Structure formats: structure tokens, C-alpha cells
Coordinates of C-alpha atoms in Angstrom, one line a residue:
M645 CA -26.0 9.5 36.0
F646 CA -29.6 10.3 36.5
V647 CA -30.6 8.3 33.4
Y648 CA -28.7 5.2 34.7
E649 CA -30.5 5.5 38.1
F650 CA -33.9 6.1 36.5
M651 CA -33.5 3.0 34.3
A652 CA -32.4 0.9 37.2
G653 CA -35.4 2.2 39.2
I654 CA -37.9 1.1 36.5
V655 CA -36.6 -2.4 36.5
D656 CA -36.8 -2.6 40.3
T657 CA -40.4 -1.5 40.1
I658 CA -41.3 -4.0 37.4
T659 CA -39.6 -7.0 38.9
G660 CA -40.1 -6.3 42.5
A661 CA -37.6 -6.9 45.3
E662 CA -36.4 -10.2 46.5
E663 CA -36.8 -9.1 50.1
D664 CA -40.4 -10.0 49.9
E665 CA -39.5 -13.7 49.6
E666 CA -37.1 -13.8 52.5
T667 CA -36.9 -11.6 55.6
Y668 CA -33.1 -11.4 55.8
D669 CA -31.5 -9.0 53.4
P670 CA -27.6 -9.2 53.6
H671 CA -27.4 -5.7 52.0
Q672 CA -28.9 -4.2 55.2
H673 CA -26.2 -5.9 57.3
R674 CA -23.1 -4.8 55.5
K675 CA -20.7 -2.6 57.5
V676 CA -18.9 -0.3 55.1
E677 CA -17.3 2.7 56.7
K678 CA -17.5 4.9 53.6
P679 CA -19.8 3.4 51.0
T680 CA -19.7 4.7 47.4
S681 CA -22.6 6.3 45.6
Y682 CA -24.1 5.2 42.3
S683 CA -22.1 7.7 40.3
D684 CA -18.9 7.0 42.3
T685 CA -19.3 3.3 41.6
M686 CA -20.0 3.9 37.9
I687 CA -16.8 6.0 37.6
H688 CA -14.8 3.3 39.3
L689 CA -16.2 0.5 37.2
L690 CA -15.4 2.4 33.9
K691 CA -11.9 3.2 35.2
G692 CA -11.2 -0.3 36.5
S693 CA -12.2 -1.9 33.2
I694 CA -10.9 0.6 30.7
G695 CA -7.1 0.2 31.2
A696 CA -4.2 -0.9 29.2
G697 CA -6.3 -3.6 27.6
V698 CA -8.2 -1.2 25.3
L699 CA -5.0 -0.2 23.6
C700 CA -4.2 -3.9 22.7
M701 CA -7.7 -4.4 21.1
P702 CA -6.6 -3.4 17.5
S703 CA -3.9 -6.2 17.5
A704 CA -6.6 -8.6 18.8
V705 CA -9.0 -7.6 16.0
A706 CA -6.1 -8.2 13.5
R707 CA -6.3 -11.9 14.5
M708 CA -10.0 -12.4 13.9
G709 CA -10.9 -9.9 11.2
V710 CA -13.4 -7.1 11.6
P711 CA -16.7 -9.1 11.4
G712 CA -15.4 -12.0 13.6
S713 CA -14.1 -9.6 16.2
I714 CA -17.3 -7.7 16.5
I715 CA -19.3 -10.9 16.9
C716 CA -16.8 -12.6 19.2
L717 CA -16.1 -9.6 21.5
T718 CA -19.9 -8.9 21.8
L719 CA -20.5 -12.6 22.7
I720 CA -17.5 -12.8 25.1
G721 CA -18.5 -9.5 26.8
T722 CA -22.2 -10.7 27.2
F723 CA -21.1 -14.1 28.4
A724 CA -18.6 -12.6 30.9
A725 CA -21.3 -10.3 32.2
Y726 CA -23.7 -13.2 32.6
C727 CA -21.1 -15.2 34.6
M728 CA -20.4 -12.2 36.8
H729 CA -24.2 -12.0 37.5
M730 CA -24.1 -15.6 38.4
L731 CA -21.2 -15.0 40.8
I732 CA -22.8 -12.0 42.5
G733 CA -26.2 -13.9 42.8
A734 CA -24.4 -16.9 44.3
Q735 CA -22.7 -14.6 46.9
Y736 CA -26.0 -13.1 47.8
K737 CA -27.7 -16.5 48.3
I738 CA -24.8 -17.7 50.5
C739 CA -25.1 -14.5 52.6
K740 CA -28.8 -15.3 53.1
R741 CA -28.0 -18.9 54.2
A742 CA -25.2 -17.8 56.5
R743 CA -27.2 -14.7 57.7
R744 CA -24.2 -12.5 57.1
G745 CA -23.9 -9.1 55.5
Y746 CA -21.1 -10.2 53.1
V747 CA -19.2 -13.4 52.3
A748 CA -16.0 -13.0 50.2
Y749 CA -15.4 -14.9 46.9
P750 CA -13.1 -17.6 48.3
R751 CA -15.3 -18.2 51.4
C752 CA -18.3 -18.5 49.1
M753 CA -16.5 -21.2 47.1
F754 CA -15.6 -23.0 50.3
L755 CA -19.2 -23.0 51.7
A756 CA -20.8 -23.9 48.4
V757 CA -18.5 -26.9 47.7
Q758 CA -18.7 -28.0 51.3
D759 CA -22.5 -28.4 50.9
G760 CA -22.4 -29.5 47.3
P761 CA -22.1 -32.9 45.7
P762 CA -20.3 -35.4 48.1
A763 CA -17.7 -36.2 45.4
L764 CA -16.4 -32.6 45.4
R765 CA -16.5 -31.8 49.2
W766 CA -12.9 -32.8 49.7
A767 CA -11.9 -29.9 47.4
A768 CA -13.6 -27.2 49.6
S769 CA -10.4 -26.1 51.5
P770 CA -8.0 -26.3 48.5
L771 CA -10.4 -24.3 46.4
Y772 CA -10.7 -21.7 49.1
Y773 CA -7.0 -21.0 49.0
F774 CA -6.7 -21.4 45.3
V775 CA -9.4 -18.8 44.6
D776 CA -7.7 -16.4 47.0
G777 CA -4.3 -17.0 45.4
V778 CA -5.6 -16.5 41.8
L779 CA -7.4 -13.3 42.8
V780 CA -4.3 -11.8 44.4
L781 CA -2.0 -13.0 41.6
W782 CA -4.3 -11.4 39.0
Q783 CA -4.6 -8.1 40.7
L784 CA -0.8 -7.8 41.4
G785 CA -0.2 -8.9 37.8
I786 CA -2.3 -6.1 36.5
C787 CA -0.4 -3.7 38.8
C788 CA 2.9 -5.0 37.4
I789 CA 1.7 -4.6 33.8
Y790 CA 0.6 -1.1 34.6
C791 CA 4.1 -0.2 35.9
V792 CA 5.7 -1.3 32.7
F793 CA 3.1 0.3 30.5
V794 CA 3.5 3.7 32.2
S795 CA 7.3 3.5 32.1
E796 CA 7.5 2.5 28.5
N797 CA 5.2 5.3 27.2
V798 CA 7.1 7.9 29.2
K799 CA 10.4 6.5 28.1
Q800 CA 9.4 6.8 24.4
V801 CA 8.6 10.5 24.8
F802 CA 11.8 11.2 26.8
D803 CA 13.9 9.3 24.3
F804 CA 12.6 11.4 21.4
Y805 CA 13.8 14.5 23.1
G806 CA 17.2 13.0 23.9
A807 CA 16.8 12.3 27.6
E808 CA 17.6 8.6 27.1
I809 CA 17.7 6.5 30.3
S810 CA 16.9 2.8 30.7
L811 CA 13.4 1.5 31.3
R812 CA 14.4 0.3 34.7
A813 CA 15.5 3.8 35.6
H814 CA 12.1 5.1 34.7
L815 CA 10.6 2.4 36.9
C816 CA 12.7 3.5 39.8
V817 CA 11.5 7.1 39.4
L818 CA 7.9 5.8 39.3
L819 CA 8.3 4.1 42.7
I820 CA 7.7 7.1 44.9
P821 CA 4.5 8.4 43.3
L822 CA 3.2 4.8 43.2
T823 CA 3.9 4.4 46.9
L824 CA 1.9 7.6 47.7
L825 CA -1.0 6.3 45.6
G826 CA -0.9 2.9 47.3
L827 CA -1.4 4.6 50.8
I828 CA -4.9 5.8 49.9
K829 CA -7.2 4.3 52.5
D830 CA -10.6 3.6 50.8
L831 CA -12.6 3.7 47.5
K832 CA -14.4 6.9 48.5
L833 CA -11.1 8.8 48.6
M834 CA -10.2 7.3 45.2
T835 CA -13.2 8.8 43.4
P836 CA -11.4 12.1 42.5
L837 CA -8.5 10.1 41.1
S838 CA -10.8 7.8 39.0
T839 CA -12.7 10.9 37.8
V840 CA -9.5 12.6 36.7
S841 CA -8.4 9.3 35.1
N842 CA -11.6 8.9 33.2
V843 CA -11.4 12.5 31.8
V844 CA -7.7 12.0 30.9
T845 CA -8.6 8.6 29.2
M846 CA -11.2 10.3 27.1
L847 CA -8.7 12.9 26.1
G848 CA -6.3 10.2 25.1
F849 CA -9.0 8.5 23.0
I850 CA -9.7 11.8 21.2
L851 CA -6.0 12.2 20.4
V852 CA -5.8 8.6 19.1
F853 CA -9.0 8.8 17.1
F854 CA -7.6 11.9 15.4
Y855 CA -5.1 9.6 13.7
L856 CA -7.6 6.8 13.1
I857 CA -10.1 8.8 11.1
E858 CA -7.9 11.3 9.3
D859 CA -7.5 9.0 6.2
D860 CA -10.1 7.0 4.2
V861 CA -10.8 3.5 5.4
D862 CA -9.3 0.7 3.3
L863 CA -11.5 -2.3 3.8
D864 CA -9.9 -5.2 1.8
D865 CA -10.7 -8.9 2.0
D866 CA -7.7 -9.6 4.3
K867 CA -9.2 -7.4 7.0
L868 CA -12.5 -9.3 7.0
R869 CA -11.3 -12.9 7.6
L870 CA -9.8 -14.9 10.4
K871 CA -6.0 -15.5 10.1
T872 CA -5.6 -19.0 11.6
L873 CA -7.6 -21.1 14.1
L874 CA -4.8 -20.7 16.7
D875 CA -5.7 -17.0 16.8
I876 CA -9.1 -17.7 18.3
P877 CA -8.0 -18.7 21.9
V878 CA -5.4 -15.9 21.9
F879 CA -8.2 -13.4 21.0
I880 CA -10.4 -14.8 23.8
G881 CA -7.5 -14.5 26.3
T882 CA -6.8 -10.9 25.3
A883 CA -10.5 -10.0 25.3
L884 CA -10.9 -11.5 28.8
F885 CA -7.9 -9.6 30.0
A886 CA -9.2 -6.4 28.5
L887 CA -12.9 -6.7 29.6
E888 CA -13.0 -8.5 32.9
A889 CA -12.0 -6.9 36.2
V890 CA -13.4 -9.5 38.5
G891 CA -11.8 -8.3 41.7
V892 CA -12.6 -4.7 41.1
V893 CA -16.3 -5.5 40.2
L894 CA -16.7 -7.5 43.5
A895 CA -15.0 -4.8 45.5
L896 CA -17.3 -2.2 44.0
E897 CA -20.4 -4.2 44.6
Y898 CA -19.4 -4.7 48.2
N899 CA -18.6 -1.0 48.8
M900 CA -21.7 0.4 47.0
E901 CA -24.1 2.3 49.1
E902 CA -27.1 0.6 47.4
P903 CA -25.7 -2.7 46.1
R904 CA -29.1 -3.9 44.9
R905 CA -28.9 -1.4 42.1
F906 CA -25.6 -2.9 40.9
V907 CA -27.3 -5.9 39.2
G908 CA -30.4 -6.3 37.2
L909 CA -31.2 -5.9 33.5
C910 CA -30.6 -2.2 33.5
G911 CA -28.4 -2.2 36.7
L912 CA -25.2 -0.3 37.0
F913 CA -23.0 -3.3 35.9
N914 CA -24.8 -4.0 32.7
I915 CA -24.9 -0.4 31.7
G916 CA -21.1 -0.1 32.4
M917 CA -20.3 -3.2 30.4
L918 CA -22.3 -1.9 27.4
I919 CA -20.3 1.3 27.5
I920 CA -17.0 -0.7 27.9
I921 CA -17.7 -3.2 25.0
T922 CA -18.7 -0.4 22.7
L923 CA -15.6 1.6 23.4
Y924 CA -13.4 -1.5 23.0
L925 CA -15.0 -2.4 19.7
T926 CA -14.6 1.1 18.4
M927 CA -11.0 1.3 19.3
G928 CA -10.2 -2.2 18.0
V929 CA -12.0 -1.9 14.7
F930 CA -10.8 1.6 13.7
G931 CA -7.3 0.9 14.9
Y932 CA -7.0 -2.2 12.7
L933 CA -8.6 -0.5 9.7
K934 CA -6.1 2.3 10.0
Y935 CA -2.9 0.3 10.5
G936 CA -3.8 -3.2 9.1
D937 CA -1.3 -6.0 9.8
D938 CA 1.3 -3.4 10.8
I939 CA -0.6 -2.9 14.1
K940 CA 1.6 -3.2 17.2
P941 CA 0.7 -4.7 20.6
S942 CA -0.3 -1.2 21.9
I943 CA -1.8 1.2 19.3
T944 CA 0.1 4.1 20.8
L945 CA 3.3 2.5 19.4
N946 CA 1.9 3.0 15.9
L947 CA 1.5 6.8 16.4
P948 CA 4.1 9.0 14.7
Q949 CA 6.7 9.7 17.3
E950 CA 7.7 13.1 16.0
E951 CA 4.3 14.7 16.3
K952 CA 3.2 16.6 19.5
K953 CA -0.3 15.1 19.4
A954 CA 1.1 11.5 19.4
Q955 CA 3.4 12.4 22.3
A956 CA 0.5 13.9 24.2
A957 CA -1.5 10.7 23.6
K958 CA 1.3 8.6 25.1
L959 CA 1.6 10.7 28.2
T960 CA -2.1 11.0 28.6
F961 CA -2.6 7.2 28.6
A962 CA 0.4 6.8 30.9
L963 CA -1.2 9.2 33.4
A964 CA -4.6 7.5 33.1
I965 CA -3.1 4.1 33.8
F966 CA -1.0 5.5 36.6
L967 CA -4.1 6.8 38.3
S968 CA -5.7 3.4 37.9
F969 CA -3.0 1.7 39.9
P970 CA -4.5 2.3 43.4
L971 CA -7.9 0.9 42.3
Q972 CA -6.3 -2.4 41.1
N973 CA -4.0 -2.5 44.1
F974 CA -7.0 -2.0 46.5
V975 CA -8.5 -5.4 45.6
A976 CA -5.4 -7.4 46.6
Y977 CA -5.1 -5.2 49.8
S978 CA -8.7 -5.9 50.7
I979 CA -8.3 -9.7 50.3
L980 CA -5.1 -9.9 52.4
W981 CA -6.1 -7.3 55.0
R982 CA -9.3 -9.2 55.9
K983 CA -7.2 -12.2 56.7
I984 CA -4.5 -10.3 58.6
K985 CA -7.1 -8.3 60.6
K986 CA -8.9 -11.4 61.8
K987 CA -5.7 -12.9 63.2
A988 CA -4.2 -9.7 64.5
T989 CA -4.8 -9.4 68.3
T990 CA -2.5 -6.4 68.7
S991 CA -3.1 -2.8 69.8
A992 CA -4.5 -0.1 67.6
K993 CA -1.0 1.3 67.0
S994 CA 0.3 -2.1 65.9
T995 CA -2.7 -2.6 63.6
F996 CA -1.9 0.8 62.1
V997 CA 1.7 -0.3 61.4
L998 CA 0.5 -3.6 59.9
D999 CA -2.0 -1.8 57.7
Y1000 CA 0.5 0.5 56.1
T1001 CA 3.2 -2.2 55.9
L1002 CA 0.9 -4.3 53.8
R1003 CA 0.1 -1.4 51.6
L1004 CA 3.8 -0.7 51.0
I1005 CA 4.5 -4.4 50.3
L1006 CA 1.6 -4.6 47.7
V1007 CA 3.3 -1.6 45.9
L1008 CA 6.8 -3.0 46.1
V1009 CA 6.0 -6.5 44.9
P1010 CA 4.6 -5.7 41.5
W1011 CA 7.1 -2.9 41.1
A1012 CA 10.0 -5.3 41.8
V1013 CA 8.7 -7.9 39.3
A1014 CA 8.3 -5.1 36.7
V1015 CA 11.9 -4.1 37.3
A1016 CA 13.1 -7.7 37.1
V1017 CA 11.1 -8.5 34.0
P1018 CA 10.3 -5.2 32.2
R1019 CA 9.0 -6.8 29.0
L1020 CA 5.6 -8.3 30.0
G1021 CA 3.8 -7.7 26.7
P1022 CA 4.0 -11.3 25.4
F1023 CA 2.6 -12.6 28.6
I1024 CA -0.7 -10.6 28.7
S1025 CA -2.8 -13.1 26.8
L1026 CA -1.3 -15.9 28.8
F1027 CA -2.1 -14.1 32.0
G1028 CA -5.7 -13.4 30.9
A1029 CA -6.2 -16.9 29.7
F1030 CA -5.1 -18.4 33.0
C1031 CA -6.5 -16.1 35.7
L1032 CA -9.7 -14.9 34.1
S1033 CA -10.8 -18.2 32.6
L1034 CA -10.8 -19.4 36.1
L1035 CA -12.1 -16.4 38.0
A1036 CA -14.7 -15.2 35.5
V1037 CA -15.9 -18.4 34.0
V1038 CA -14.9 -21.7 35.6
F1039 CA -15.3 -20.7 39.3
P1040 CA -18.8 -19.1 38.8
G1041 CA -20.1 -22.1 37.0
L1042 CA -18.7 -24.5 39.7
L1043 CA -20.0 -22.3 42.5
D1044 CA -23.5 -22.1 41.1
A1045 CA -23.7 -25.9 40.4
C1046 CA -22.6 -26.7 44.0
L1047 CA -24.9 -24.1 45.5
R1048 CA -28.0 -25.5 43.8
Y1049 CA -27.3 -29.1 44.9
P1050 CA -29.3 -31.3 45.2
S1051 CA -32.8 -30.0 44.3
E1052 CA -32.6 -26.6 42.6
Y1053 CA -31.4 -27.6 39.1
G1054 CA -34.8 -27.0 37.6
P1055 CA -36.7 -29.2 35.0
A1056 CA -34.5 -31.8 33.4
H1057 CA -31.6 -30.4 35.5
F1058 CA -31.1 -27.7 32.9
R1059 CA -29.3 -25.4 35.3
L1060 CA -26.8 -28.1 36.1
A1061 CA -26.3 -28.7 32.3
R1062 CA -25.7 -25.0 31.9
D1063 CA -23.2 -24.8 34.7
I1064 CA -21.3 -27.9 33.3
L1065 CA -21.1 -26.2 29.9
I1066 CA -19.8 -23.0 31.4
V1067 CA -17.1 -24.9 33.3
L1068 CA -16.1 -26.9 30.2
F1069 CA -16.0 -23.7 28.1
G1070 CA -13.9 -21.9 30.7
T1071 CA -11.5 -24.9 30.9
A1072 CA -11.2 -25.0 27.1
C1073 CA -10.4 -21.3 27.1
L1074 CA -7.8 -21.9 29.8
V1075 CA -6.0 -24.8 28.1
S1076 CA -6.1 -23.5 24.6
G1077 CA -5.3 -19.9 25.6
C1078 CA -2.3 -20.9 27.7
Y1079 CA -1.1 -23.3 25.0
T1080 CA -1.2 -20.9 22.1
S1081 CA 0.2 -18.0 24.3
V1082 CA 3.2 -20.1 25.3
L1083 CA 3.8 -21.0 21.7
E1084 CA 3.8 -17.3 20.8
I1085 CA 6.2 -16.5 23.6
F1086 CA 8.7 -19.1 22.4
D1087 CA 8.2 -17.9 18.8
H1088 CA 8.8 -14.4 19.9
H1089 CA 12.1 -15.4 21.5

């Protein structure tokens, strides 16, 4: 972690601090009870972004071919990181204008659109609730997918040894430990879980790579080319699902002890994204080269079921994803608790009851959906295309365009043109990704 901090410090020294330009620094006015350190935040960022999505990358690479996947995933990751920087920068600017320590994503959208072009101001309130709704939907959806992923991997191992029970029964057994994890109060207390999860994840990668590199690589022409044009939007949707953890990133930036070090050329976020993209490309390319067109939605399903190492890999990844549940759940909790706390005028005892009731509900809702529909695999790219095209691309572009209105677009309004292109690209990803994903869902059935 010292290397990361040293690099970030060099950039701060070269570029200087923005505080010299304006006296008010929102970072100095944030009230976080237990802020996370640089190393804590890096651990959470890696854990929040390296989840079930990494295991579906080989099937995504199968759609694009090896060269196309390397280029596209690098471009998508870079573009997504750029949009996230735009979003964090816009939040910081709005905090300066409002002279507040922190303004949440939905409120930022409301304030920016309200002061933006007159033709868009009517949409300020609807967008406020829409952003909130999509954020909560996305985080609870991830929790739901995690429930199914853990149960399916555990079930496969149990089935091999003759202890066959239904997937829903495994989900029911999972409820109690999930509930206990959901009661963890803050990010600082989650650091040991994320640390263990990261270690367990790396162990899982080692076990999987044992199978990926044990044979010679067969690089034929079919593995080098794109299958069909319809595979492009599905690949983008899957990549966004795998790479982008918008709610987690914003929560980490807010809770960081020194949030200024989160951004910047060699800031924590960029370094974390570089590690994540490299890991995803490695898993995706080597997984596809190993199994070719026989690759399954999760690479763990291709591992030989009768071998101990394969079973260990399944259980290892199941444990890693299980320990990631509270971090994803924390984002939805933070959004809803801020709203409830503002309106709650009750005693400390009642507030305590409300707090833990909300935490229980946010565990029960995704768990109940997982029990009702325990086959969510075909919906992953659809979910990523809808939620993350909006949260990670369209909304940041719209937010920046409104925030710079009317005189900060630069020469020839190049910033406005950039923001419009970002919104159009995000909309195209949304429409095409949802359309092709729905087609695949119907074909699957």
C-alpha cells in the first residue's frame, strides 16, 4: 500500500491542490464516524469490484474473440473509470456550491438539473427519485445474484457427495448467516471480512488457474474473431456488470479518511481499476483459450466435478462472494437510511429499532427474490445493460452537462459535445444491451 500512497502523493505535489482556488473544501466538512484508511479503501474497492462477474468473463470473451475482448474490455474499463471521475468531480463541485460536506448522487442530479438548461428543469424531481431507485435496484440485484451464486456452487459440491437437496433449501440455510452479516454497522468493521474475502478470492484464482495452464494453449482462428454483431452489446453489458460497482465506489469515496487521494491520475481508484481490468482480462482470455466454445456462464462449472481441487475452487469462490454480501448491501442501506433518518423524529430507542429493521429487510428482500427465481444467470447481462448504462454512463454525462450550464463548456462547447456523446453512447448500450439480452432469454427458454 505504501507504493500506492507514494504515487498518489507525487501527483498531488505536481498538480497542486484545488483548495488554493476556493477557500471551502467539502472534504474538511464531512462527518464520518469511522472513516476508512487508504489501505482499507483499496481492500474494499478490490472486493467490491471483483465478484461473481470475473467468473463470467471467459464466456464474454467467447463472444468477441481474444483480440476484440482485450481491446474492448480495456476501452470499456477506461471509459467507465473516466465517467466515474466525472461523477465524483461533479459531486465535489456541487458540494462547493452548496457549501456542504457531501451531497449524495440523487441529490446532485436534482441540483444540477434544477440549475441546468431550462428545457430540462422539469425533470429534476423525477430524476432524483429515478437515480435513487436505480441505485437501490442495482445493489439489491447484486445481492440477489450473490445469494444464488453461493447456493449453486455449494449445492454442486454437496450433490457430488450424495447430499442432494434443492437449491431453495440451500438458500434457506444461507439466510441466517446472511442476516448476521447484514447487521454489521459500518465499513470500518467490514475491513476484516473484505481482507479475508480478498485472500480467499486469490486462493480461488490460483485453484482455477491450475486448470487453465495445465495444457498447451490451442489458438485457432475461431478464437480470434467476433461471432456475430449481436454479441457486442451483450459483451458490453456483461463487462459493465463485471467492472462497475458505482454504489460501492461512491460509498468508499465518501467514507475515506482522505477522499482527495481517491481520485487523480495515480489515485486509489485508477490503481484499483488497473488491477481489476488486468485480472478480468487474464481470467477471461485464459478461460476461453482453455475451454473454447464449451465455456459455461461461470467458469467454475467447467471444472472437473470429481476432483478435490475443483470442489475447493467452488467452495472458495462461494465463501468469497458470501463475504462480499454485506459490502454490496451496505450501499442500499446507506441510501435508504439517510432518507429514513431525516424523517424520523423518534427517540434513540425507536431509531435503533428502525435501523436494524431496515438492515433485516434489505437482507430478506434479495434473499426472497432469489428463492422465488433461483435461476438468474440469463438476466445478468440484461441487468448490467439497464442499471449500469444509466448509473455509470448516461447519468454522469447528463450531470456534467447540466452542471456546466451555461458558460463552462469551453471553446466551441467541446465539453457539451463530449457529454452529449457520452449520453448517446450510454443510451445505445442501454437499448441494444437490453434488446439482445431479452432475445437471448427467450431463446434460452
